[in-house]
C-alpha positions in Angstrom: 37.6 81.1 98.6 41.1 79.8 98.5 41.1 76.3 100.0 44.7 75.5 99.3 46.1 72.8 101.6 49.7 71.9 100.9 49.3 68.3 102.2 46.4 67.4 100.0 46.6 69.8 97.1 42.9 70.9 97.6 43.4 74.0 95.4 42.3 71.6 92.7 38.7 70.5 92.5 37.8 66.8 93.1 37.8 66.1 89.3 41.0 68.1 88.9 42.8 66.0 91.6 41.6 62.8 90.0 42.8 63.9 86.6 46.2 64.9 88.1 46.6 61.5 89.7 46.1 59.9 86.3 48.9 62.0 84.7 52.1 60.0 84.2 55.1 61.3 86.0 57.7 62.0 83.3 61.1 62.8 84.9 64.6 63.2 83.8 66.9 63.4 86.7 69.7 65.9 87.0 72.2 65.6 84.2 75.5 67.4 84.2 78.4 67.3 81.8 81.7 69.2 82.1 83.6 70.8 84.9 86.3 73.4 85.6 90.0 73.5 86.2 92.2 76.2 87.7 96.0 76.5 87.7 95.9 78.2 91.1 93.3 78.4 93.8 93.6 80.3 97.1 91.4 81.5 99.9 91.9 83.5 103.1 90.2 85.7 105.7 90.2 89.2 107.0 89.8 89.3 110.8 88.6 91.8 113.3 90.6 93.0 116.3 89.0 90.3 118.4 90.1 87.5 116.0 86.6 86.9 114.5 86.3 86.6 110.7 85.2 89.8 109.0 85.5 88.7 105.3 86.3 85.6 103.5 88.4 85.8 100.3 88.5 83.3 97.4 90.5 83.5 94.3 91.4 81.4 91.2 93.8 82.0 88.3 94.0 80.5 84.7 90.5 79.0 84.9 88.9 77.0 82.1 85.3 75.7 82.5 82.6 74.2 80.5 79.3 73.0 82.1 76.0 71.9 80.7 73.3 70.6 83.1 69.5 70.2 83.1 66.6 68.4 84.7 62.9 68.1 84.2 59.8 66.6 85.8 56.2 66.7 84.7 53.3 65.0 86.5 50.3 65.4 88.7 52.2 67.7 91.1 53.2 70.2 88.5 56.2 71.1 86.4 59.8 71.5 87.4 62.5 72.2 84.8 65.9 73.9 84.8 68.9 74.1 82.5 72.2 75.9 82.2 75.0 76.1 79.7 78.2 77.9 80.8 81.7 78.3 79.3 84.6 80.4 80.3 88.3 81.1 80.0 89.4 83.4 82.9 92.7 84.9 83.6 91.7 85.4 87.2 88.6 85.7 89.4 88.0 86.4 93.0 85.1 86.8 95.5 84.6 88.4 98.8 82.1 86.9 101.2 80.8 87.8 104.7 81.6 85.5 107.6 78.2 83.7 107.1 79.0 83.1 103.4 77.0 85.9 101.7 78.8 87.3 98.6 79.4 91.1 98.7 81.9 91.6 96.0 83.6 89.9 93.0 86.2 90.4 90.3 86.8 88.5 87.0 88.9 89.0 83.9 88.6 86.9 80.8 85.8 85.6 78.6 82.5 84.1 80.0 79.3 82.9 78.4 76.3 81.7 80.3 72.6 81.0 79.6 70.2 79.5 82.1 66.5 79.2 82.9 64.2 77.7 85.5 60.5 76.9 85.7 58.8 75.5 88.8 55.1 75.2 89.1 54.0 73.0 92.1 50.6 73.7 93.7 51.1 70.8 96.2 54.0 72.7 97.9 53.1 76.3 97.0 56.3 76.7 94.9 56.1 79.0 91.9 59.3 80.2 90.3 60.6 81.2 86.9 63.7 82.9 85.7 66.1 83.5 82.8 69.7 84.6 82.8 72.0 85.7 79.9 75.6 86.8 80.8 78.3 87.2 78.2 81.5 89.2 78.7 84.8 89.5 77.1 86.9 91.7 79.4 86.9 92.5 83.1 84.3 93.1 85.7 84.3 94.4 89.3 81.0 94.2 91.2 79.6 94.8 94.7 76.3 94.5 96.5 74.6 95.8 99.6 71.6 94.5 101.5 69.1 96.6 103.5 66.3 95.4 105.6 65.5 92.5 108.0 65.0 88.8 107.6 61.3 89.4 106.9 61.7 92.1 104.2 64.9 93.1 102.4 66.2 94.8 99.3 69.6 94.1 97.8 71.2 96.4 95.3 74.0 95.4 92.9 76.3 97.5 90.8 79.2 96.4 88.5 81.7 98.2 86.4 82.6 96.4 83.2 85.4 96.9 80.6 85.2 95.1 77.3 82.3 93.8 75.3 79.3 92.1 76.9 75.6 91.9 77.6 73.9 90.8 80.8 70.2 90.3 81.6 68.6 88.5 84.5 64.9 88.3 85.5 63.6 86.1 88.3 60.3 85.9 90.2 58.8 83.4 92.5 56.9 82.4 95.6 58.5 79.7 97.8 58.0 78.8 101.4 55.8 81.8 101.9 58.6 84.1 100.6 58.0 86.4 97.7 61.3 87.0 95.8 62.1 88.9 92.6 65.3 90.0 90.9 66.0 92.2 87.9 69.5 93.0 86.4 70.7 94.6 83.2 74.1 95.6 81.9 76.0 96.2 78.8 79.6 97.1 77.9 81.2 98.3 74.7 84.5 99.6 76.0 83.3 100.7 79.4 79.9 99.8 80.8 77.8 99.2 83.9 75.6 96.5 85.2 72.9 97.3 87.8 70.3 95.3 89.5 67.9 95.0 92.5 66.3 92.1 94.2 63.5 92.0 96.9 62.7 89.3 99.4 59.6 89.5 101.5 58.3 87.0 104.1 54.5 87.0 103.6 53.6 85.4 106.9 54.5 88.4 109.2 52.6 90.7 106.7 49.6 88.5 106.8 49.7 88.3 110.6 50.0 92.1 110.9 47.0 92.5 108.6 45.0 90.0 110.6 45.9 91.8 113.9 45.0 95.2 112.4 41.7 93.8 111.2 41.0 92.3 114.6 41.8 95.6 116.4 39.5 97.5 114.0 36.7 95.0 114.6 37.1 95.3 118.4 37.1 99.1 118.2 33.9 99.1 116.1 32.3 96.6 118.4 33.2 98.7 121.5 31.8 101.8 119.8 28.5 100.1 118.9 28.3 98.8 122.5 28.9 102.3 123.9 26.3 103.8 121.5 23.8 101.1 122.6 24.4 101.9 126.2 23.8 105.6 125.7 20.5 104.9 123.9 19.4 102.5 126.7 20.2 105.1 129.3 18.3 107.8 127.5 15.3 105.6 127.2 15.4 104.7 130.8 15.7 108.4 131.9 12.8 109.3 129.6 10.7 106.5 131.1 11.3 107.7 134.6 10.7 111.4 134.0 8.2 111.2 131.3 10.0 114.0 129.5 12.5 114.0 126.7 16.1 115.0 127.5 15.8 118.2 125.5 13.1 119.6 127.9 15.2 119.2 131.1 
C-alpha cells in the first residue's frame, strides 16, 4: 500500500526517515556566469478588430551571449541538480507569443550551442523530474508549435525547418504537482533539415477521480443486482411456503 504523505514523507519506513534526517544537507545555491547583449531589441503586438492583443512579437538583432549556470542540493529530502551552458552569436532572432505569453513560433539566424540537464528527486513533495538537452546549429531556423487538448490533458506538437549544420536532441520526463509531463524532440540539418517533437501534459487528479467514480458506480450496480436477486429468491421461497408447491408446478 502506498502511504505517501507529502507533509511527513511517510513513503519511507520509520528507519528510512530516521536515516534521512541524519544525512547532511549539501547545497550549492544557484550560480550564474555570463549574460547577453543585443545591438537592437524591439517588441510589438498584433491586435484584433476589437483592440485586444492577438499576438505578441519580440525581436533582437546582432546578439552575443554566453551563459553558464548550475545548482545542486543533496540531503534527506532528495536530490535536486541542474546545469546549463549556452553560447551564441546571432544575426537576428524573433519570437511570436499568444496574448497570455505562450510561445507559438520563433526564428533565429546565426550560431548557437547549448547543453543542459536537470535531475529532481524529492519524495517529500512528490516531485520527480529528469531531462537533457543538446542544441547546436550554425545557420537559420524557423519553428512553430500547436497545442491540442484541455488544461487537464494536452498534446503539443513542434516542427522546425533548419538550414545549415546542426543537431538537436531533447528528452524530458517528470511528475510534479500531480501532473505527468513528457517531451521528446530530435532534429538534424546538413544543408536543409527538420526538427520535430511532441510533448504531453496530463493532470492525474481528474483521471483518478474519474476512475474512483467509475469504480463506485460499478460497485453500486453490483450491489443493486445482488439485492434484486436476493429479493427474488426470498419471494420465491415465500410463495413456495404458502402453496406448498414449487413454482414450476403452477
